[in-house]
PDB file of C-alpha atoms in Angstrom:
ATOM      1  CA  UNK A   1       0.000   0.000   0.000  1.00 61.00           C
ATOM      2  CA  UNK A   2       2.865   2.337   0.842  1.00 66.00           C
ATOM      3  CA  UNK A   3       4.381   1.744  -2.590  1.00 66.00           C
ATOM      4  CA  UNK A   4       1.071   2.468  -4.311  1.00 69.00           C
ATOM      5  CA  UNK A   5       0.657   5.748  -2.419  1.00 68.00           C
ATOM      6  CA  UNK A   6       4.246   6.722  -3.257  1.00 70.00           C
ATOM      7  CA  UNK A   7       3.590   5.941  -6.942  1.00 63.00           C
ATOM      8  CA  UNK A   8       0.404   8.051  -6.961  1.00 65.00           C
ATOM      9  CA  UNK A   9       2.190  10.902  -5.209  1.00 69.00           C
ATOM     10  CA  UNK A  10       4.975  10.766  -7.759  1.00 71.00           C
ATOM     11  CA  UNK A  11       2.749  10.712 -10.838  1.00 67.00           C
ATOM     12  CA  UNK A  12      -0.351  12.491  -9.520  1.00 67.00           C
ATOM     13  CA  UNK A  13      -0.129  15.249 -12.148  1.00 73.00           C
ATOM     14  CA  UNK A  14      -0.099  12.727 -15.030  1.00 73.00           C
ATOM     15  CA  UNK A  15      -2.862  10.661 -13.427  1.00 71.00           C
ATOM     16  CA  UNK A  16      -4.986  13.785 -12.886  1.00 74.00           C
ATOM     17  CA  UNK A  17      -4.464  14.653 -16.540  1.00 74.00           C
ATOM     18  CA  UNK A  18      -5.671  11.215 -17.625  1.00 76.00           C
ATOM     19  CA  UNK A  19      -8.780  11.440 -15.457  1.00 75.00           C
ATOM     20  CA  UNK A  20      -9.649  14.910 -16.777  1.00 75.00           C
ATOM     21  CA  UNK A  21      -8.979  13.758 -20.341  1.00 74.00           C
ATOM     22  CA  UNK A  22     -11.365  10.804 -19.964  1.00 74.00           C
ATOM     23  CA  UNK A  23     -14.042  13.069 -18.478  1.00 76.00           C
ATOM     24  CA  UNK A  24     -13.608  15.602 -21.272  1.00 70.00           C
ATOM     25  CA  UNK A  25     -13.864  12.945 -23.989  1.00 66.00           C
ATOM     26  CA  UNK A  26     -16.872  11.381 -22.292  1.00 70.00           C
ATOM     27  CA  UNK A  27     -18.672  14.753 -22.188  1.00 70.00           C
ATOM     28  CA  UNK A  28     -17.731  15.420 -25.822  1.00 62.00           C
ATOM     29  CA  UNK A  29     -19.036  12.084 -27.105  1.00 59.00           C
ATOM     30  CA  UNK A  30     -22.220  12.200 -25.017  1.00 66.00           C
ATOM     31  CA  UNK A  31     -23.106  15.771 -26.077  1.00 64.00           C
ATOM     32  CA  UNK A  32     -22.124  15.527 -29.751  1.00 62.00           C
ATOM     33  CA  UNK A  33     -23.722  12.890 -31.967  1.00 58.00           C
ATOM     34  CA  UNK A  34     -21.108  13.261 -34.721  1.00 54.00           C
ATOM     35  CA  UNK A  35     -18.175  12.582 -32.415  1.00 51.00           C
ATOM     36  CA  UNK A  36     -20.106   9.776 -30.734  1.00 51.00           C
ATOM     37  CA  UNK A  37     -20.754   8.074 -34.085  1.00 51.00           C
ATOM     38  CA  UNK A  38     -17.115   8.442 -35.125  1.00 54.00           C
ATOM     39  CA  UNK A  39     -15.948   6.979 -31.838  1.00 52.00           C
ATOM     40  CA  UNK A  40     -18.256   3.979 -32.208  1.00 50.00           C
ATOM     41  CA  UNK A  41     -17.085   3.385 -35.794  1.00 48.00           C
ATOM     42  CA  UNK A  42     -13.409   3.548 -34.901  1.00 50.00           C
ATOM     43  CA  UNK A  43     -13.838   1.441 -31.770  1.00 50.00           C
ATOM     44  CA  UNK A  44     -15.555  -1.221 -33.898  1.00 40.00           C
ATOM     45  CA  UNK A  45     -12.572  -1.191 -36.246  1.00 47.00           C
ATOM     46  CA  UNK A  46     -10.178  -1.577 -33.330  1.00 54.00           C
ATOM     47  CA  UNK A  47     -12.145  -4.401 -31.774  1.00 43.00           C
ATOM     48  CA  UNK A  48     -12.475  -6.113 -35.144  1.00 43.00           C
ATOM     49  CA  UNK A  49      -8.735  -5.817 -35.711  1.00 54.00           C
ATOM     50  CA  UNK A  50      -8.039  -7.340 -32.293  1.00 53.00           C
ATOM     51  CA  UNK A  51     -10.427 -10.220 -32.996  1.00 44.00           C
ATOM     52  CA  UNK A  52      -8.828 -10.761 -36.425  1.00 48.00           C
ATOM     53  CA  UNK A  53      -5.337 -10.931 -34.932  1.00 63.00           C
ATOM     54  CA  UNK A  54      -6.585 -13.301 -32.246  1.00 57.00           C
ATOM     55  CA  UNK A  55      -8.130 -15.564 -34.894  1.00 50.00           C
ATOM     56  CA  UNK A  56      -4.870 -15.607 -36.856  1.00 61.00           C
ATOM     57  CA  UNK A  57      -2.930 -16.474 -33.730  1.00 62.00           C
ATOM     58  CA  UNK A  58      -5.388 -19.256 -32.960  1.00 56.00           C
ATOM     59  CA  UNK A  59      -5.041 -20.654 -36.499  1.00 54.00           C
ATOM     60  CA  UNK A  60      -1.246 -20.519 -36.214  1.00 58.00           C
ATOM     61  CA  UNK A  61      -1.305 -22.406 -32.908  1.00 55.00           C
ATOM     62  CA  UNK A  62      -3.574 -25.039 -34.524  1.00 54.00           C
ATOM     63  CA  UNK A  63      -1.340 -25.609 -37.573  1.00 61.00           C
ATOM     64  CA  UNK A  64      -0.181 -29.028 -36.349  1.00 63.00           C
ATOM     65  CA  UNK A  65      -3.773 -30.126 -35.777  1.00 57.00           C
ATOM     66  CA  UNK A  66      -4.826 -28.782 -39.178  1.00 54.00           C
ATOM     67  CA  UNK A  67      -1.896 -30.530 -40.891  1.00 63.00           C
ATOM     68  CA  UNK A  68      -2.835 -33.801 -39.190  1.00 60.00           C
ATOM     69  CA  UNK A  69      -6.399 -33.474 -40.464  1.00 51.00           C
ATOM     70  CA  UNK A  70      -5.230 -32.677 -44.006  1.00 60.00           C
ATOM     71  CA  UNK A  71      -2.787 -35.597 -44.009  1.00 59.00           C
ATOM     72  CA  UNK A  72      -5.517 -38.030 -42.988  1.00 53.00           C
ATOM     73  CA  UNK A  73      -7.815 -36.622 -45.655  1.00 53.00           C
ATOM     74  CA  UNK A  74      -5.083 -36.931 -48.318  1.00 61.00           C
ATOM     75  CA  UNK A  75      -4.468 -40.552 -47.316  1.00 56.00           C
ATOM     76  CA  UNK A  76      -8.182 -41.302 -47.592  1.00 52.00           C
ATOM     77  CA  UNK A  77      -8.402 -39.662 -51.011  1.00 57.00           C
ATOM     78  CA  UNK A  78      -5.297 -41.474 -52.265  1.00 53.00           C
ATOM     79  CA  UNK A  79      -6.825 -44.770 -51.135  1.00 52.00           C
ATOM     80  CA  UNK A  80      -9.673 -44.096 -53.565  1.00 52.00           C
ATOM     81  CA  UNK A  81      -7.461 -43.611 -56.644  1.00 53.00           C
ATOM     82  CA  UNK A  82      -7.683 -46.260 -59.412  1.00 51.00           C
ATOM     83  CA  UNK A  83      -3.980 -47.114 -58.974  1.00 50.00           C
ATOM     84  CA  UNK A  84      -4.661 -48.471 -55.473  1.00 49.00           C
ATOM     85  CA  UNK A  85      -7.085 -51.098 -56.743  1.00 48.00           C
ATOM     86  CA  UNK A  86      -6.343 -54.429 -58.409  1.00 45.00           C
ATOM     87  CA  UNK A  87      -8.612 -56.333 -60.776  1.00 43.00           C
ATOM     88  CA  UNK A  88      -9.918 -59.857 -60.338  1.00 43.00           C
ATOM     89  CA  UNK A  89     -10.211 -61.138 -63.897  1.00 41.00           C
ATOM     90  CA  UNK A  90     -11.767 -64.247 -65.329  1.00 38.00           C
ATOM     91  CA  UNK A  91     -12.220 -64.774 -69.051  1.00 41.00           C
ATOM     92  CA  UNK A  92     -13.603 -67.407 -71.394  1.00 40.00           C
ATOM     93  CA  UNK A  93     -12.954 -66.742 -75.069  1.00 42.00           C
ATOM     94  CA  UNK A  94     -14.002 -63.132 -75.586  1.00 37.00           C
ATOM     95  CA  UNK A  95     -16.157 -62.762 -72.465  1.00 38.00           C
ATOM     96  CA  UNK A  96     -14.331 -60.775 -69.770  1.00 42.00           C
ATOM     97  CA  UNK A  97     -15.570 -60.104 -66.274  1.00 42.00           C
ATOM     98  CA  UNK A  98     -13.585 -57.736 -64.073  1.00 47.00           C
ATOM     99  CA  UNK A  99     -14.045 -56.902 -60.405  1.00 54.00           C
ATOM    100  CA  UNK A 100     -11.771 -54.502 -58.487  1.00 59.00           C
ATOM    101  CA  UNK A 101     -10.619 -54.581 -54.879  1.00 64.00           C
ATOM    102  CA  UNK A 102      -8.347 -52.260 -52.945  1.00 77.00           C
ATOM    103  CA  UNK A 103      -4.718 -53.364 -53.019  1.00 84.00           C
ATOM    104  CA  UNK A 104      -2.956 -50.455 -51.278  1.00 88.00           C
ATOM    105  CA  UNK A 105      -3.746 -48.656 -48.046  1.00 89.00           C
ATOM    106  CA  UNK A 106      -2.157 -45.474 -46.700  1.00 90.00           C
ATOM    107  CA  UNK A 107      -1.236 -44.380 -43.160  1.00 90.00           C
ATOM    108  CA  UNK A 108      -0.236 -40.828 -42.300  1.00 91.00           C
ATOM    109  CA  UNK A 109       2.924 -40.116 -40.310  1.00 92.00           C
ATOM    110  CA  UNK A 110       4.960 -37.109 -39.267  1.00 91.00           C
ATOM    111  CA  UNK A 111       8.710 -36.826 -39.771  1.00 91.00           C
ATOM    112  CA  UNK A 112      10.372 -36.175 -36.400  1.00 93.00           C
ATOM    113  CA  UNK A 113      13.994 -36.334 -37.557  1.00 92.00           C
ATOM    114  CA  UNK A 114      15.738 -36.232 -40.933  1.00 91.00           C
ATOM    115  CA  UNK A 115      19.094 -35.797 -42.644  1.00 92.00           C
ATOM    116  CA  UNK A 116      19.736 -34.668 -46.229  1.00 92.00           C
ATOM    117  CA  UNK A 117      23.458 -33.905 -46.456  1.00 91.00           C
ATOM    118  CA  UNK A 118      25.007 -37.328 -45.898  1.00 92.00           C
ATOM    119  CA  UNK A 119      25.842 -40.231 -48.175  1.00 93.00           C
ATOM    120  CA  UNK A 120      23.330 -42.408 -46.304  1.00 94.00           C
ATOM    121  CA  UNK A 121      20.436 -40.304 -45.088  1.00 95.00           C
ATOM    122  CA  UNK A 122      17.527 -41.470 -42.943  1.00 95.00           C
ATOM    123  CA  UNK A 123      14.110 -40.221 -41.851  1.00 93.00           C
ATOM    124  CA  UNK A 124      12.398 -41.000 -38.547  1.00 95.00           C
ATOM    125  CA  UNK A 125       8.581 -41.234 -38.460  1.00 93.00           C
ATOM    126  CA  UNK A 126       6.321 -40.956 -35.418  1.00 91.00           C
ATOM    127  CA  UNK A 127       4.485 -44.192 -36.303  1.00 92.00           C
ATOM    128  CA  UNK A 128       5.640 -47.745 -35.618  1.00 93.00           C
ATOM    129  CA  UNK A 129       4.347 -51.286 -35.374  1.00 93.00           C
ATOM    130  CA  UNK A 130       1.556 -50.238 -33.010  1.00 94.00           C
ATOM    131  CA  UNK A 131       0.200 -48.109 -35.887  1.00 92.00           C
ATOM    132  CA  UNK A 132       0.560 -50.883 -38.463  1.00 93.00           C
ATOM    133  CA  UNK A 133       3.828 -49.649 -39.996  1.00 94.00           C
ATOM    134  CA  UNK A 134       6.147 -52.500 -40.995  1.00 94.00           C
ATOM    135  CA  UNK A 135       9.541 -52.828 -42.736  1.00 94.00           C
ATOM    136  CA  UNK A 136       9.564 -52.709 -46.554  1.00 93.00           C
ATOM    137  CA  UNK A 137       6.557 -50.411 -46.804  1.00 94.00           C
ATOM    138  CA  UNK A 138       6.853 -47.528 -49.250  1.00 95.00           C
ATOM    139  CA  UNK A 139       6.664 -43.881 -48.175  1.00 96.00           C
ATOM    140  CA  UNK A 140       5.305 -41.020 -50.311  1.00 93.00           C
ATOM    141  CA  UNK A 141       4.518 -37.344 -49.789  1.00 90.00           C
ATOM    142  CA  UNK A 142       2.308 -35.021 -51.841  1.00 83.00           C
ATOM    143  CA  UNK A 143       2.109 -37.606 -54.593  1.00 82.00           C
ATOM    144  CA  UNK A 144       5.884 -38.129 -54.879  1.00 91.00           C
ATOM    145  CA  UNK A 145       8.003 -41.045 -53.641  1.00 95.00           C
ATOM    146  CA  UNK A 146      10.076 -40.510 -50.485  1.00 96.00           C
ATOM    147  CA  UNK A 147      11.621 -43.854 -49.534  1.00 96.00           C
ATOM    148  CA  UNK A 148      11.185 -47.293 -47.964  1.00 96.00           C
ATOM    149  CA  UNK A 149      10.663 -48.254 -44.319  1.00 96.00           C
ATOM    150  CA  UNK A 150      13.686 -50.195 -43.124  1.00 95.00           C
ATOM    151  CA  UNK A 151      13.189 -50.665 -39.369  1.00 94.00           C
ATOM    152  CA  UNK A 152      10.392 -50.121 -36.848  1.00 94.00           C
ATOM    153  CA  UNK A 153       9.847 -50.032 -33.108  1.00 94.00           C
ATOM    154  CA  UNK A 154       6.472 -49.837 -31.404  1.00 93.00           C
ATOM    155  CA  UNK A 155       6.151 -46.077 -31.906  1.00 93.00           C
ATOM    156  CA  UNK A 156       8.736 -45.082 -34.519  1.00 95.00           C
ATOM    157  CA  UNK A 157       9.951 -46.102 -37.978  1.00 94.00           C
ATOM    158  CA  UNK A 158      13.228 -45.494 -39.799  1.00 94.00           C
ATOM    159  CA  UNK A 159      12.957 -44.764 -43.523  1.00 95.00           C
ATOM    160  CA  UNK A 160      15.677 -45.118 -46.128  1.00 96.00           C
ATOM    161  CA  UNK A 161      14.859 -42.199 -48.443  1.00 97.00           C
ATOM    162  CA  UNK A 162      15.693 -41.702 -52.092  1.00 97.00           C
ATOM    163  CA  UNK A 163      18.667 -39.709 -50.742  1.00 96.00           C
ATOM    164  CA  UNK A 164      20.590 -42.855 -49.761  1.00 96.00           C
ATOM    165  CA  UNK A 165      23.449 -44.504 -51.622  1.00 94.00           C
ATOM    166  CA  UNK A 166      21.729 -47.923 -51.381  1.00 95.00           C
ATOM    167  CA  UNK A 167      18.303 -46.794 -52.551  1.00 96.00           C
ATOM    168  CA  UNK A 168      17.039 -48.171 -55.859  1.00 95.00           C
ATOM    169  CA  UNK A 169      13.552 -48.126 -57.368  1.00 95.00           C
ATOM    170  CA  UNK A 170      12.001 -49.229 -60.656  1.00 94.00           C
ATOM    171  CA  UNK A 171      10.705 -46.248 -62.645  1.00 96.00           C
ATOM    172  CA  UNK A 172       9.634 -45.450 -66.185  1.00 95.00           C
ATOM    173  CA  UNK A 173       9.184 -42.595 -68.623  1.00 95.00           C
ATOM    174  CA  UNK A 174       5.517 -41.707 -68.571  1.00 93.00           C
ATOM    175  CA  UNK A 175       5.149 -40.755 -72.235  1.00 91.00           C
ATOM    176  CA  UNK A 176       6.937 -43.740 -73.814  1.00 90.00           C
ATOM    177  CA  UNK A 177       6.880 -46.396 -71.073  1.00 90.00           C
ATOM    178  CA  UNK A 178      10.569 -47.353 -71.093  1.00 92.00           C
ATOM    179  CA  UNK A 179      11.838 -48.468 -67.702  1.00 94.00           C
ATOM    180  CA  UNK A 180      14.948 -47.636 -65.733  1.00 95.00           C
ATOM    181  CA  UNK A 181      16.346 -47.536 -62.203  1.00 95.00           C
ATOM    182  CA  UNK A 182      16.222 -44.566 -59.861  1.00 96.00           C
ATOM    183  CA  UNK A 183      19.348 -44.050 -57.742  1.00 97.00           C
ATOM    184  CA  UNK A 184      20.956 -41.191 -55.836  1.00 96.00           C
ATOM    185  CA  UNK A 185      24.586 -40.356 -56.505  1.00 91.00           C
ATOM    186  CA  UNK A 186      24.957 -37.886 -53.656  1.00 90.00           C
ATOM    187  CA  UNK A 187      25.154 -34.126 -53.661  1.00 89.00           C
ATOM    188  CA  UNK A 188      22.060 -32.009 -54.219  1.00 93.00           C
ATOM    189  CA  UNK A 189      19.021 -33.476 -52.359  1.00 95.00           C
ATOM    190  CA  UNK A 190      16.717 -32.050 -55.022  1.00 95.00           C
ATOM    191  CA  UNK A 191      17.979 -34.393 -57.749  1.00 96.00           C
ATOM    192  CA  UNK A 192      18.514 -38.092 -58.418  1.00 97.00           C
ATOM    193  CA  UNK A 193      19.549 -40.153 -61.464  1.00 97.00           C
ATOM    194  CA  UNK A 194      17.682 -42.569 -63.698  1.00 96.00           C
ATOM    195  CA  UNK A 195      19.853 -45.214 -65.359  1.00 94.00           C
ATOM    196  CA  UNK A 196      19.422 -48.071 -67.854  1.00 93.00           C
ATOM    197  CA  UNK A 197      17.148 -46.359 -70.395  1.00 93.00           C
ATOM    198  CA  UNK A 198      18.506 -47.147 -73.896  1.00 93.00           C
ATOM    199  CA  UNK A 199      20.121 -44.368 -75.909  1.00 91.00           C
ATOM    200  CA  UNK A 200      17.696 -44.815 -78.812  1.00 91.00           C
ATOM    201  CA  UNK A 201      14.713 -43.797 -76.621  1.00 92.00           C
ATOM    202  CA  UNK A 202      13.739 -40.160 -77.378  1.00 92.00           C
ATOM    203  CA  UNK A 203      13.840 -38.052 -74.201  1.00 94.00           C
ATOM    204  CA  UNK A 204      13.262 -34.346 -73.659  1.00 94.00           C
ATOM    205  CA  UNK A 205      13.791 -32.024 -70.731  1.00 95.00           C
ATOM    206  CA  UNK A 206      10.664 -31.857 -68.628  1.00 95.00           C
ATOM    207  CA  UNK A 207       9.574 -35.448 -69.352  1.00 96.00           C
ATOM    208  CA  UNK A 208       7.824 -37.071 -66.400  1.00 96.00           C
ATOM    209  CA  UNK A 209       9.250 -40.030 -64.462  1.00 97.00           C
ATOM    210  CA  UNK A 210       6.801 -42.275 -62.558  1.00 96.00           C
ATOM    211  CA  UNK A 211       6.892 -45.584 -60.679  1.00 95.00           C
ATOM    212  CA  UNK A 212       6.307 -48.873 -62.518  1.00 93.00           C
ATOM    213  CA  UNK A 213       4.388 -50.666 -59.759  1.00 88.00           C
ATOM    214  CA  UNK A 214       6.627 -53.740 -60.196  1.00 88.00           C
ATOM    215  CA  UNK A 215       7.724 -53.680 -56.565  1.00 84.00           C
ATOM    216  CA  UNK A 216       5.524 -53.904 -53.493  1.00 83.00           C
ATOM    217  CA  UNK A 217       6.822 -50.570 -52.233  1.00 90.00           C
ATOM    218  CA  UNK A 218       4.869 -48.165 -54.434  1.00 92.00           C
ATOM    219  CA  UNK A 219       1.737 -48.345 -56.593  1.00 90.00           C
ATOM    220  CA  UNK A 220       2.141 -47.708 -60.301  1.00 91.00           C
ATOM    221  CA  UNK A 221       2.145 -44.143 -61.643  1.00 92.00           C
ATOM    222  CA  UNK A 222       3.324 -42.373 -58.482  1.00 92.00           C
ATOM    223  CA  UNK A 223       5.255 -39.273 -59.521  1.00 93.00           C
ATOM    224  CA  UNK A 224       9.028 -39.397 -59.092  1.00 96.00           C
ATOM    225  CA  UNK A 225      10.047 -36.144 -60.795  1.00 96.00           C
ATOM    226  CA  UNK A 226      10.873 -34.530 -64.123  1.00 97.00           C
ATOM    227  CA  UNK A 227      13.912 -34.787 -66.376  1.00 96.00           C
ATOM    228  CA  UNK A 228      16.222 -31.832 -65.705  1.00 96.00           C
ATOM    229  CA  UNK A 229      19.309 -33.035 -67.563  1.00 95.00           C
ATOM    230  CA  UNK A 230      20.393 -35.665 -70.115  1.00 94.00           C
ATOM    231  CA  UNK A 231      23.894 -37.165 -70.152  1.00 92.00           C
ATOM    232  CA  UNK A 232      24.653 -39.226 -73.245  1.00 88.00           C
ATOM    233  CA  UNK A 233      28.304 -39.927 -72.482  1.00 87.00           C
ATOM    234  CA  UNK A 234      27.487 -43.638 -72.174  1.00 86.00           C
ATOM    235  CA  UNK A 235      27.213 -45.248 -75.609  1.00 85.00           C
ATOM    236  CA  UNK A 236      24.379 -47.597 -74.632  1.00 91.00           C
ATOM    237  CA  UNK A 237      22.199 -45.797 -72.069  1.00 93.00           C
ATOM    238  CA  UNK A 238      20.948 -42.351 -71.132  1.00 93.00           C
ATOM    239  CA  UNK A 239      21.899 -41.001 -67.718  1.00 93.00           C
ATOM    240  CA  UNK A 240      19.031 -38.763 -66.681  1.00 96.00           C
ATOM    241  CA  UNK A 241      19.195 -36.096 -64.006  1.00 96.00           C
ATOM    242  CA  UNK A 242      15.742 -35.952 -62.416  1.00 97.00           C
ATOM    243  CA  UNK A 243      14.387 -33.165 -60.269  1.00 97.00           C
ATOM    244  CA  UNK A 244      12.537 -34.971 -57.501  1.00 96.00           C
ATOM    245  CA  UNK A 245       8.904 -34.207 -56.729  1.00 93.00           C
ATOM    246  CA  UNK A 246       9.509 -34.593 -52.972  1.00 93.00           C
ATOM    247  CA  UNK A 247      11.295 -31.614 -51.429  1.00 91.00           C
ATOM    248  CA  UNK A 248      13.400 -33.349 -48.784  1.00 93.00           C
ATOM    249  CA  UNK A 249      14.446 -30.067 -47.171  1.00 90.00           C
ATOM    250  CA  UNK A 250      10.824 -29.255 -46.350  1.00 88.00           C
ATOM    251  CA  UNK A 251       9.218 -32.650 -45.743  1.00 89.00           C
ATOM    252  CA  UNK A 252       6.890 -32.728 -42.771  1.00 88.00           C
ATOM    253  CA  UNK A 253       4.035 -35.207 -43.235  1.00 90.00           C
ATOM    254  CA  UNK A 254       4.198 -38.420 -45.287  1.00 93.00           C
ATOM    255  CA  UNK A 255       2.015 -41.407 -46.130  1.00 92.00           C
ATOM    256  CA  UNK A 256       3.141 -44.993 -45.547  1.00 94.00           C
ATOM    257  CA  UNK A 257       2.001 -47.384 -48.290  1.00 93.00           C
ATOM    258  CA  UNK A 258       0.885 -50.910 -47.459  1.00 91.00           C
ATOM    259  CA  UNK A 259       0.538 -53.512 -50.238  1.00 90.00           C
ATOM    260  CA  UNK A 260      -2.167 -55.963 -49.152  1.00 88.00           C
ATOM    261  CA  UNK A 261      -0.922 -58.588 -51.643  1.00 86.00           C
ATOM    262  CA  UNK A 262       2.758 -58.277 -50.717  1.00 83.00           C
ATOM    263  CA  UNK A 263       3.073 -61.499 -48.696  1.00 85.00           C
ATOM    264  CA  UNK A 264       1.157 -63.601 -51.233  1.00 88.00           C
ATOM    265  CA  UNK A 265       3.306 -62.343 -54.086  1.00 81.00           C
ATOM    266  CA  UNK A 266       6.635 -62.759 -52.263  1.00 83.00           C
ATOM    267  CA  UNK A 267       5.733 -66.252 -51.023  1.00 89.00           C
ATOM    268  CA  UNK A 268       4.966 -67.360 -54.568  1.00 90.00           C
ATOM    269  CA  UNK A 269       8.180 -65.841 -55.953  1.00 84.00           C
ATOM    270  CA  UNK A 270      10.255 -67.424 -53.168  1.00 87.00           C
ATOM    271  CA  UNK A 271       8.618 -70.774 -53.847  1.00 89.00           C
ATOM    272  CA  UNK A 272       9.661 -70.623 -57.503  1.00 89.00           C
ATOM    273  CA  UNK A 273      13.216 -69.613 -56.577  1.00 85.00           C
ATOM    274  CA  UNK A 274      13.479 -72.546 -54.165  1.00 86.00           C
ATOM    275  CA  UNK A 275      12.194 -74.936 -56.807  1.00 86.00           C
ATOM    276  CA  UNK A 276      14.737 -73.654 -59.315  1.00 81.00           C
ATOM    277  CA  UNK A 277      17.513 -73.990 -56.727  1.00 80.00           C
ATOM    278  CA  UNK A 278      16.442 -77.552 -55.965  1.00 81.00           C
ATOM    279  CA  UNK A 279      16.322 -78.508 -59.648  1.00 81.00           C
ATOM    280  CA  UNK A 280      19.663 -76.867 -60.413  1.00 77.00           C
ATOM    281  CA  UNK A 281      21.893 -77.510 -57.381  1.00 69.00           C
ATOM    282  CA  UNK A 282      24.989 -76.447 -59.274  1.00 61.00           C
TER     283      UNK A 282
END
């Protein structure tokens, strides 16, 4: 109380001025309709501005929640694309009956750690086996391939991205269909290389590279990137520099791809390999 009285005593002239100023403005606005209307208009603007700033702050604080909602929605929409369905076909002569079922499912995940400037980069996701994420699942983001899940714990997963010296994926030129292999030679995280496309295949800058769907990691026709450079120093094959669709410096949310038919396909392929090994021991 003593401090408050000392403060009032010290600034009593300024405080008296404020009180008189408020009284004067109150008398002015109450006795003059014009000034009263102007005050109401301006006060509405001020209040509206405060509310607008508060709404923006609230939206900013909810960005993580909004991103989560959008990621789930994107995964649901991607699950409805034709590329995620497989056909059950039966035919007799020229009569064909086709029924489709969903082959791929998508789970959203957030990247909690990542590297881009090493020879062997990795991403860490906030989803693990408890969320249905398993090794050898593909990972995409915004319609572009990101990498392959290599290891999981109950709550986290480690992804080998395209930006890894051991990464390799089957891809093709969208406009002509020729296939090649996507690898990363190091350096700029915005680019990778496509090898093994014959020199006689016509290629132009800007051509689109997509997945083949031959592996269980990614559905067919997922965007990889666009041709940004063509090296024809090899006499047999093009060496294509591809600008990747996924921006690894800004990745935040991803979708983990699950191939429902993966085990059936791999079991059948392993069975054939074992039979061949048994029939040809040498």
